[in-house]
N, CA, C and O atoms as a CHARMM CRD file, in Angstrom:
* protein
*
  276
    1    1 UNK  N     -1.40800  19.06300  16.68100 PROA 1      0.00000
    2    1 UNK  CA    -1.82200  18.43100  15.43900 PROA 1      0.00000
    3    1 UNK  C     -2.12700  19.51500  14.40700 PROA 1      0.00000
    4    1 UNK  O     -2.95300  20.37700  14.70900 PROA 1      0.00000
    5    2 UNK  N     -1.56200  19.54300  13.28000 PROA 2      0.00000
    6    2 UNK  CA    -1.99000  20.56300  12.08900 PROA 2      0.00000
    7    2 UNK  C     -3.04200  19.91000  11.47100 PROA 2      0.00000
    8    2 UNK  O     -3.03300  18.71000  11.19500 PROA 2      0.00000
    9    3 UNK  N     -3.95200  20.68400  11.24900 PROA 3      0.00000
   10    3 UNK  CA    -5.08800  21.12500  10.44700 PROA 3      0.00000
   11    3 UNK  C     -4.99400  21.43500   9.21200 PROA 3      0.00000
   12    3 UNK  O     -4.19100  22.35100   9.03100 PROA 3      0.00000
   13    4 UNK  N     -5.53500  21.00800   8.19400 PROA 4      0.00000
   14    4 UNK  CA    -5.87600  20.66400   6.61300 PROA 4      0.00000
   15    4 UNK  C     -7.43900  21.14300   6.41300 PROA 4      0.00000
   16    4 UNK  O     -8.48700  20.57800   6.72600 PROA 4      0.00000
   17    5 UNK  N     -7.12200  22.73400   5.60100 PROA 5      0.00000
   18    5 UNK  CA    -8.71500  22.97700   6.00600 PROA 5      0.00000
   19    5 UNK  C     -8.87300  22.92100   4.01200 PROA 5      0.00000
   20    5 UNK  O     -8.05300  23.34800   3.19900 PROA 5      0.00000
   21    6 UNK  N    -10.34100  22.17800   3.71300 PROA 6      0.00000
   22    6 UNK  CA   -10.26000  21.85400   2.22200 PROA 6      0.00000
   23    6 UNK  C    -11.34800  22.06300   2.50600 PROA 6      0.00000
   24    6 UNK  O    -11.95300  21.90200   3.56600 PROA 6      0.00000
   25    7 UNK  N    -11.89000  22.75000   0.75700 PROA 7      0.00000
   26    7 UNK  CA   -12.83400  23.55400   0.16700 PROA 7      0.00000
   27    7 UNK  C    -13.60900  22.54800  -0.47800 PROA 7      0.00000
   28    7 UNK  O    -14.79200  22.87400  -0.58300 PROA 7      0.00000
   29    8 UNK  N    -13.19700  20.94200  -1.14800 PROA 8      0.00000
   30    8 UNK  CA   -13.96900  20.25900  -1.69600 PROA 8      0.00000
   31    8 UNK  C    -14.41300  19.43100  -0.32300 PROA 8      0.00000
   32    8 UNK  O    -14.13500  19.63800   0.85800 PROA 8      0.00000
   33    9 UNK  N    -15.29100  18.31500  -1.02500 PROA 9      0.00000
   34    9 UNK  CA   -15.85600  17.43400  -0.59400 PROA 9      0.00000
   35    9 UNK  C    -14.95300  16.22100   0.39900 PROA 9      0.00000
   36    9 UNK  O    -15.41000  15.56200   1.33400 PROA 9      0.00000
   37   10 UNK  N    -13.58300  16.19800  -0.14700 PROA 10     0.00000
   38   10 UNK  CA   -12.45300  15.41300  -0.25300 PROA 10     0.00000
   39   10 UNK  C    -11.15300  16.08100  -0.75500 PROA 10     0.00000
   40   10 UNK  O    -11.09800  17.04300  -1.52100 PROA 10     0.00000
   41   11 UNK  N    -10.21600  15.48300  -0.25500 PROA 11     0.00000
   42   11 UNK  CA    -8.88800  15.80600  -0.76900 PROA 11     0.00000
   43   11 UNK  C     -8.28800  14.62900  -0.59300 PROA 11     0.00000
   44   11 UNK  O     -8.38100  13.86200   0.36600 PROA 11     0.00000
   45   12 UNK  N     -7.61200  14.52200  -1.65800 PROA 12     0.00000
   46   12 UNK  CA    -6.42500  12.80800  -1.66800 PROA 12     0.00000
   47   12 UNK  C     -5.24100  12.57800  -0.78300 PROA 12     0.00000
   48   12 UNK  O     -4.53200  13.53500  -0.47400 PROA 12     0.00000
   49   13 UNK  N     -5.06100  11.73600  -0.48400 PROA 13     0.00000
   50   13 UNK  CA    -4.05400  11.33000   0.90400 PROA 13     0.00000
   51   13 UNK  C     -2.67600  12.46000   0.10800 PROA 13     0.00000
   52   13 UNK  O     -2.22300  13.51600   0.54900 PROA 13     0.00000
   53   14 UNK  N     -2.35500  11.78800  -1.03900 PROA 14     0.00000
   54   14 UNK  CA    -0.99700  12.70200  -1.19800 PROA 14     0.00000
   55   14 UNK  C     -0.98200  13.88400  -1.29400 PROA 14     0.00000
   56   14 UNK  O     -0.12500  14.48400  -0.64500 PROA 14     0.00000
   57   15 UNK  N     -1.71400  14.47800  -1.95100 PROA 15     0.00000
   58   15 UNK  CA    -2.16200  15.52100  -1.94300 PROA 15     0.00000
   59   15 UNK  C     -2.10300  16.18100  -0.19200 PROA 15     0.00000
   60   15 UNK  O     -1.47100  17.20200   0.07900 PROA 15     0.00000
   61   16 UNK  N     -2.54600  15.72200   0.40000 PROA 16     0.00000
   62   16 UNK  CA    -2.77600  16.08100   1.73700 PROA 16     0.00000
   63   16 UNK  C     -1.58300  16.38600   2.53900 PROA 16     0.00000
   64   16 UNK  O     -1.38500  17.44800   3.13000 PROA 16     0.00000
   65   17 UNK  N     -0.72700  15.26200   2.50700 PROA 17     0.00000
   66   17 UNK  CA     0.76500  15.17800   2.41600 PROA 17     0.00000
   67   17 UNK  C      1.48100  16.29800   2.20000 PROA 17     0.00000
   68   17 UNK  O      2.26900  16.68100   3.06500 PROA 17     0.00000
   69   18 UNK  N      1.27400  17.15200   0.73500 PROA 18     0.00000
   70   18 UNK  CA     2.23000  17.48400   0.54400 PROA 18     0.00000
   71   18 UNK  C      1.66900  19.19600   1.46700 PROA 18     0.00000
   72   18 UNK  O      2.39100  20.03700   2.00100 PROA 18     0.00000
   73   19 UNK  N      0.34700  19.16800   1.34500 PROA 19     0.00000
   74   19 UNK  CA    -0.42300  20.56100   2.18400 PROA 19     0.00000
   75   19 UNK  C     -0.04000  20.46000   3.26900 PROA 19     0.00000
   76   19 UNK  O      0.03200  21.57400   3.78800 PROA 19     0.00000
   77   20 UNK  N      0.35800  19.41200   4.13400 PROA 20     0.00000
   78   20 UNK  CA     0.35700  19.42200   5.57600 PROA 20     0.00000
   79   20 UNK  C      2.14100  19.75700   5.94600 PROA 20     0.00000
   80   20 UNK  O      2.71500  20.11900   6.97300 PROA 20     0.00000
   81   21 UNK  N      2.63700  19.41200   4.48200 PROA 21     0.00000
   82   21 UNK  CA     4.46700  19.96400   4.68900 PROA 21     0.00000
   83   21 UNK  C      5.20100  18.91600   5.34100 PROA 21     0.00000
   84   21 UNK  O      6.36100  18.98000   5.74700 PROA 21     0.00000
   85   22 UNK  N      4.12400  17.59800   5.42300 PROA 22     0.00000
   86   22 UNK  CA     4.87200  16.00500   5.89300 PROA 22     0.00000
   87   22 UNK  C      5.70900  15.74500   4.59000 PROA 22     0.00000
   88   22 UNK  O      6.55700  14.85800   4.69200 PROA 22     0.00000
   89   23 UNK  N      5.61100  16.31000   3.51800 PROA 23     0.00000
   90   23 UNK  CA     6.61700  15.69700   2.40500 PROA 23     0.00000
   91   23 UNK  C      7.09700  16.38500   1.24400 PROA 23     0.00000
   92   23 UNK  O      6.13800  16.30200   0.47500 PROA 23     0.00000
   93   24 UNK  N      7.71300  16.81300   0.84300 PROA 24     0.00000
   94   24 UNK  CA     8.06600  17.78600  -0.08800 PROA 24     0.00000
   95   24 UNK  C      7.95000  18.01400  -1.95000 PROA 24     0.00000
   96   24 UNK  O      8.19600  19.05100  -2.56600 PROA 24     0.00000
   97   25 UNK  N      7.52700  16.76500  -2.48000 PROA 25     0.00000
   98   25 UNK  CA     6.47300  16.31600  -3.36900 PROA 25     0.00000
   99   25 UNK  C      5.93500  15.15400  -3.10700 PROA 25     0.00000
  100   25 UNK  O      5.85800  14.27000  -2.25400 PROA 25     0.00000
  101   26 UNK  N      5.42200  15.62800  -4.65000 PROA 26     0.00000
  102   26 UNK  CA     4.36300  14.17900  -4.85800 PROA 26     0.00000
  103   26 UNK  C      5.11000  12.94300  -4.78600 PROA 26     0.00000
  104   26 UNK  O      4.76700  12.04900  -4.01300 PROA 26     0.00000
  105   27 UNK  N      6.35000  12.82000  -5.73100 PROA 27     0.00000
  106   27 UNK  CA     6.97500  11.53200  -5.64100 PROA 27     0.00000
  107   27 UNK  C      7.21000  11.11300  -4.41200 PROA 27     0.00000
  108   27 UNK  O      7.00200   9.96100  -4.03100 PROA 27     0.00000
  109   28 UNK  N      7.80700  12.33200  -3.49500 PROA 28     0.00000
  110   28 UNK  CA     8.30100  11.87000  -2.24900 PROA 28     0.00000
  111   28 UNK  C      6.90500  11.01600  -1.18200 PROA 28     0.00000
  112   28 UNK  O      6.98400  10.12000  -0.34200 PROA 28     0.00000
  113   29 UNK  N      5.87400  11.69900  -1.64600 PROA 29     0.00000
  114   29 UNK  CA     4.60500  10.85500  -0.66400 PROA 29     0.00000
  115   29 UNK  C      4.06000   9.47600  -1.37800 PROA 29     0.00000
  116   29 UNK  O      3.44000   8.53000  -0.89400 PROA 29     0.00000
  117   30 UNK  N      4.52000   9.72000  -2.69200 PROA 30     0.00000
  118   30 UNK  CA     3.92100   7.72300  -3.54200 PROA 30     0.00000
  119   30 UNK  C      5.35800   7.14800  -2.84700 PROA 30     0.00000
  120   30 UNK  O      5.08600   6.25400  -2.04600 PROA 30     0.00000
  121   31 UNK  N      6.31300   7.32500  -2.90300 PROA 31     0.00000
  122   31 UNK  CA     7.05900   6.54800  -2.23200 PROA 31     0.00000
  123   31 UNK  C      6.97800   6.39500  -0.67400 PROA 31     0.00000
  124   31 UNK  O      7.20200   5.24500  -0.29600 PROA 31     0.00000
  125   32 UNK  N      6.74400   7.18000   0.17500 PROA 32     0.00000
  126   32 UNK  CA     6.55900   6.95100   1.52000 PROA 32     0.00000
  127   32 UNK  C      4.84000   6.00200   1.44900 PROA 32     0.00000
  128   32 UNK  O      4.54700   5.15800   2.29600 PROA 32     0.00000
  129   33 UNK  N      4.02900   6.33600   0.43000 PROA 33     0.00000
  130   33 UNK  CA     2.66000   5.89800   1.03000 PROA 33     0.00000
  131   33 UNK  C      2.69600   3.86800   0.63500 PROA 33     0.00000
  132   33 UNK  O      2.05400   2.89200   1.02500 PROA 33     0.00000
  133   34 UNK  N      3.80600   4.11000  -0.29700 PROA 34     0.00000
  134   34 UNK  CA     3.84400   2.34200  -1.09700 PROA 34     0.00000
  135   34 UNK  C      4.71300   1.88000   0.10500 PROA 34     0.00000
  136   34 UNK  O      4.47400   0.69300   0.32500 PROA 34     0.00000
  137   35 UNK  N      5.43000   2.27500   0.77100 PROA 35     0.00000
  138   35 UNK  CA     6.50800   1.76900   1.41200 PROA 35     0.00000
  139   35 UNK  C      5.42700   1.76800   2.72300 PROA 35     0.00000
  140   35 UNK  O      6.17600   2.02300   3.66500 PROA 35     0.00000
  141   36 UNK  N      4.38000   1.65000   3.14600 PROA 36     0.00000
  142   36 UNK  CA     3.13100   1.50900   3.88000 PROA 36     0.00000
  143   36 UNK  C      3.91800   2.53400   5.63500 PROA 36     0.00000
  144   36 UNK  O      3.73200   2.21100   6.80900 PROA 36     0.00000
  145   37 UNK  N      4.56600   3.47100   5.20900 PROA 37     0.00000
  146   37 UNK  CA     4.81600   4.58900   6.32500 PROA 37     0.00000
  147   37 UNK  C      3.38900   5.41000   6.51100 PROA 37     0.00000
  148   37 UNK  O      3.55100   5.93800   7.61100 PROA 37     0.00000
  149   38 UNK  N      2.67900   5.62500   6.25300 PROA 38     0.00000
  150   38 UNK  CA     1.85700   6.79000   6.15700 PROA 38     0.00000
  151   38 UNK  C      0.45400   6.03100   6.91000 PROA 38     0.00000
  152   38 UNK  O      0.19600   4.95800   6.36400 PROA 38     0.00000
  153   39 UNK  N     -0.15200   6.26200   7.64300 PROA 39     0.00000
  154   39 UNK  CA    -1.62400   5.77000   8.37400 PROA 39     0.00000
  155   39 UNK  C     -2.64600   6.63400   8.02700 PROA 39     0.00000
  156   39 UNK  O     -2.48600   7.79900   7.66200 PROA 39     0.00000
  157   40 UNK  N     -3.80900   5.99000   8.15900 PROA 40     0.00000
  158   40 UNK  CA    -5.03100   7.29800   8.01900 PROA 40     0.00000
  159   40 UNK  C     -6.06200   6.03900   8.97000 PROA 40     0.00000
  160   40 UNK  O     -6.42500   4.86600   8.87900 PROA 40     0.00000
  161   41 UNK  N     -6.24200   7.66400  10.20900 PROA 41     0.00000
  162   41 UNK  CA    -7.09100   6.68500  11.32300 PROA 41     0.00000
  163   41 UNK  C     -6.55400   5.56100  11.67800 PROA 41     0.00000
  164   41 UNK  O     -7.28700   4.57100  11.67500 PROA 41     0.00000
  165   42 UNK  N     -4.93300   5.39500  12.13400 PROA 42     0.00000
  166   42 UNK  CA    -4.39000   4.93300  12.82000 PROA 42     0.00000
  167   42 UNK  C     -4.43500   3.43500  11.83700 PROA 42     0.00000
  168   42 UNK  O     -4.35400   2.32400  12.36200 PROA 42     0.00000
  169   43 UNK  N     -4.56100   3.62300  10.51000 PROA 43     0.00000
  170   43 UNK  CA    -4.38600   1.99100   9.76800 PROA 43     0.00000
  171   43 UNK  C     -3.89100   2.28200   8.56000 PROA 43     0.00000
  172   43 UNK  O     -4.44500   3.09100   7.81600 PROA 43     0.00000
  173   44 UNK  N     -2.72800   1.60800   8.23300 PROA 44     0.00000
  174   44 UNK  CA    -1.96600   1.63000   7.25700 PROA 44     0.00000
  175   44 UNK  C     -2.96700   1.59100   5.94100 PROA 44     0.00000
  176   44 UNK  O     -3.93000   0.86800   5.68900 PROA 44     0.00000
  177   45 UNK  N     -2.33200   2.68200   5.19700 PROA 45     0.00000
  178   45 UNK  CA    -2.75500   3.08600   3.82600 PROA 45     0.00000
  179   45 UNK  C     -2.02400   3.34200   2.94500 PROA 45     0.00000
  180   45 UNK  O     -1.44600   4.40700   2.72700 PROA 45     0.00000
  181   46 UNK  N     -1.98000   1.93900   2.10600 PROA 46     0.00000
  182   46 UNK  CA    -1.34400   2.35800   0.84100 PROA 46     0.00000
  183   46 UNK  C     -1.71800   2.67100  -0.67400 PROA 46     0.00000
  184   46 UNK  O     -0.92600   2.53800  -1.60700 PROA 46     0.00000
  185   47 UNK  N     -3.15100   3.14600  -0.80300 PROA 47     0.00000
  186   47 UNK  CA    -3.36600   4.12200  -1.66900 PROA 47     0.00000
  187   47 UNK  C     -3.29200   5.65500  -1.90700 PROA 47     0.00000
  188   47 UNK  O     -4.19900   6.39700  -1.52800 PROA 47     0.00000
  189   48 UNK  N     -2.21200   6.09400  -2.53000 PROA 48     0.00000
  190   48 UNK  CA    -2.20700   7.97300  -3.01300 PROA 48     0.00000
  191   48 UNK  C     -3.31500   8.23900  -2.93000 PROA 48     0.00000
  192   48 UNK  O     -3.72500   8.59100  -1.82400 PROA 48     0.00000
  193   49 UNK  N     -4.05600   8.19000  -3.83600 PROA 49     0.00000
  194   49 UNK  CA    -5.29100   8.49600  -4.31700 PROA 49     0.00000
  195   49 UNK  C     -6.39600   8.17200  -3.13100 PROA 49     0.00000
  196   49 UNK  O     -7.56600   8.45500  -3.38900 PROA 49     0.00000
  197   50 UNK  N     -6.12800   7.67400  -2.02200 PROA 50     0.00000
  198   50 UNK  CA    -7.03300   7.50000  -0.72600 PROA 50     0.00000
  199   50 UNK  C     -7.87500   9.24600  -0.76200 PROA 50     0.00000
  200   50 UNK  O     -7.36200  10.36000  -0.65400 PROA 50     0.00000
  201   51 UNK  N     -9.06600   8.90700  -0.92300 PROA 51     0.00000
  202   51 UNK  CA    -9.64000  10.10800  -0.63600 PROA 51     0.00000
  203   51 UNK  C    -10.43100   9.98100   0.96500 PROA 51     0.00000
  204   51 UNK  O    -11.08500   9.06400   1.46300 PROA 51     0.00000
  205   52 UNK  N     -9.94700  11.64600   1.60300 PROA 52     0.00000
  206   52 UNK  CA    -9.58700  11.73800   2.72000 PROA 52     0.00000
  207   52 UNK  C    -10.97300  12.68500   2.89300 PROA 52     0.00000
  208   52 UNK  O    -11.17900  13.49900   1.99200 PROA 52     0.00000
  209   53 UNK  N    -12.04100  12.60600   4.13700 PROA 53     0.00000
  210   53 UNK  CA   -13.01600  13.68600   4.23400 PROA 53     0.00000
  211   53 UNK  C    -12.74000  14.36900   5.81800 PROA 53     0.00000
  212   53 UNK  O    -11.83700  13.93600   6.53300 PROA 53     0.00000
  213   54 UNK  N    -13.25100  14.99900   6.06000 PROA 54     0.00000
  214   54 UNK  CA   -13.89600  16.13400   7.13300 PROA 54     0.00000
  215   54 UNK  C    -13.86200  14.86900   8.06900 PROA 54     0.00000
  216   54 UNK  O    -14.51500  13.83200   7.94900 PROA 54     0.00000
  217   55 UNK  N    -13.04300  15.17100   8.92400 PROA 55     0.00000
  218   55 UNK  CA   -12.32300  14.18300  10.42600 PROA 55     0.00000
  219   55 UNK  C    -11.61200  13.13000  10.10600 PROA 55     0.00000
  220   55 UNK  O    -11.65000  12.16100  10.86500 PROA 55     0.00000
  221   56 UNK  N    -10.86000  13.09000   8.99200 PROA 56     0.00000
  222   56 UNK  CA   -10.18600  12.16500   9.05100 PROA 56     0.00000
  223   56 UNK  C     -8.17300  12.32400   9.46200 PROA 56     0.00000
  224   56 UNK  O     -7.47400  13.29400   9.16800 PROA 56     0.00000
  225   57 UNK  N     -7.80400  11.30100  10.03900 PROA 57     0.00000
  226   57 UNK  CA    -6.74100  11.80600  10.57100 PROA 57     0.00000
  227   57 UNK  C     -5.35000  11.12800   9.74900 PROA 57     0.00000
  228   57 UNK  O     -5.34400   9.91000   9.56600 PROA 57     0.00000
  229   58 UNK  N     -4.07500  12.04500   9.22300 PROA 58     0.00000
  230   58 UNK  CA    -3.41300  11.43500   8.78700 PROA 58     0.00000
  231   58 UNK  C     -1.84100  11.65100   9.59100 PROA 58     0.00000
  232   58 UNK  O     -1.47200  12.75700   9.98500 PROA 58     0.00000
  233   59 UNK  N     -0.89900  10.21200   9.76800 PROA 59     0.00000
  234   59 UNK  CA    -0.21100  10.29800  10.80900 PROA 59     0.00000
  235   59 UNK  C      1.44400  10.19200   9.53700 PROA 59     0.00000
  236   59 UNK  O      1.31200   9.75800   8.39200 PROA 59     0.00000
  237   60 UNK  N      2.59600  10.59600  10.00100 PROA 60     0.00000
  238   60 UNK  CA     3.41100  10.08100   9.01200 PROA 60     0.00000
  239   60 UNK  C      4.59200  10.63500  10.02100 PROA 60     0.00000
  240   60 UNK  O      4.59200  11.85100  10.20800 PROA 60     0.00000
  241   61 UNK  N      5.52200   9.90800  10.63700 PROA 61     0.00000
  242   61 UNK  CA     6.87000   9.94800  11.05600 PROA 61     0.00000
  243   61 UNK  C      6.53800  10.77300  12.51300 PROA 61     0.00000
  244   61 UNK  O      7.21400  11.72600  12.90200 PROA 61     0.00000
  245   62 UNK  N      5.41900  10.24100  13.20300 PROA 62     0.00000
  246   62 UNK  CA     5.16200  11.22100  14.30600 PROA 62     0.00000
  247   62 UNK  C      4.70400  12.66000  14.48900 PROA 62     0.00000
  248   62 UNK  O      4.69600  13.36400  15.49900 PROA 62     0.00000
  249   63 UNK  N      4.22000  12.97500  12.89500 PROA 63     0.00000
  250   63 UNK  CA     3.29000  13.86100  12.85000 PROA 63     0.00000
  251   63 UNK  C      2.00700  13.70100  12.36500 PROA 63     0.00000
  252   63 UNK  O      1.94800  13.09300  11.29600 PROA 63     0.00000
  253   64 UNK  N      0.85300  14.11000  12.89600 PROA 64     0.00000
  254   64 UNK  CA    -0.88000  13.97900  12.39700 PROA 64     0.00000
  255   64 UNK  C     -1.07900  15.10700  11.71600 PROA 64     0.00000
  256   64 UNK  O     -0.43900  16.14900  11.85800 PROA 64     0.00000
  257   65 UNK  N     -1.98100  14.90800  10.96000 PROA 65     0.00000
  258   65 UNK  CA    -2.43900  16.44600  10.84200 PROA 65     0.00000
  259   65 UNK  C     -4.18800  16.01800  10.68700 PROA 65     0.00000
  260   65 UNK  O     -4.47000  14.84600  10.43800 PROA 65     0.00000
  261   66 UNK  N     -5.21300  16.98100  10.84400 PROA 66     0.00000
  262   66 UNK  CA    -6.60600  16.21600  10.53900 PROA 66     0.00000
  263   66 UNK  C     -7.25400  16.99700   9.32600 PROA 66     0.00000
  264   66 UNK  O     -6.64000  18.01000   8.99200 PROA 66     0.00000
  265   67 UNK  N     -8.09500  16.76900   8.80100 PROA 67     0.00000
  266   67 UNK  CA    -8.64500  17.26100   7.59800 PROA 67     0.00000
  267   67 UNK  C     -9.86800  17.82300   8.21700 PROA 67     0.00000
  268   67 UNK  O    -10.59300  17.00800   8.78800 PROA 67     0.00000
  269   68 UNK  N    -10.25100  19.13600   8.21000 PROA 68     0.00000
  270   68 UNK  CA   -11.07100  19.93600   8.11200 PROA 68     0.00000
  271   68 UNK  C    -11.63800  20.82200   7.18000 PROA 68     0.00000
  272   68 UNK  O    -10.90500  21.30200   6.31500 PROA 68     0.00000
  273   69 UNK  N    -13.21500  21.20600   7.23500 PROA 69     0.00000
  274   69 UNK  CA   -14.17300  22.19900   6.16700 PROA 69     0.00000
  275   69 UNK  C    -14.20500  22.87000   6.56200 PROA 69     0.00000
  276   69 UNK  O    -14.81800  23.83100   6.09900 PROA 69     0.00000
């Protein structure tokens, strides 16, 4: 599982996406996250803007990665 290590409080699902190298821009993750491909903690999420904290897990085409401080 890759690791997402962030300096704020939070970091946004797409955003997260594109750090973890599950997607190659931004457009490419609003379209995978609307098209309800993308999970966080194993439950479909279709907000970009999902803000993501310290243990949370994001899954997309058989890869996780978790968010760490």
């Amino acid at each position: 599982m890759k690791q997402i290590k962030i300096k704020d409080e939070y970091i946004k699902l797409g955003q997260a996406l594109k750090l973890a190298g599950m997607v190659g821009s931004g457009v490419e993750a609003k379209v995978m996250i609307q098209d309800g491909k993308v999970l966080v903690n194993g439950e479909v999420e279709l907000q970009r803007g999902k803000k993501l904290h310290n243990g949370d897990v994001i899954s997309f085409q058989g890869e996780e990665a978790e968010i760490i401080e």
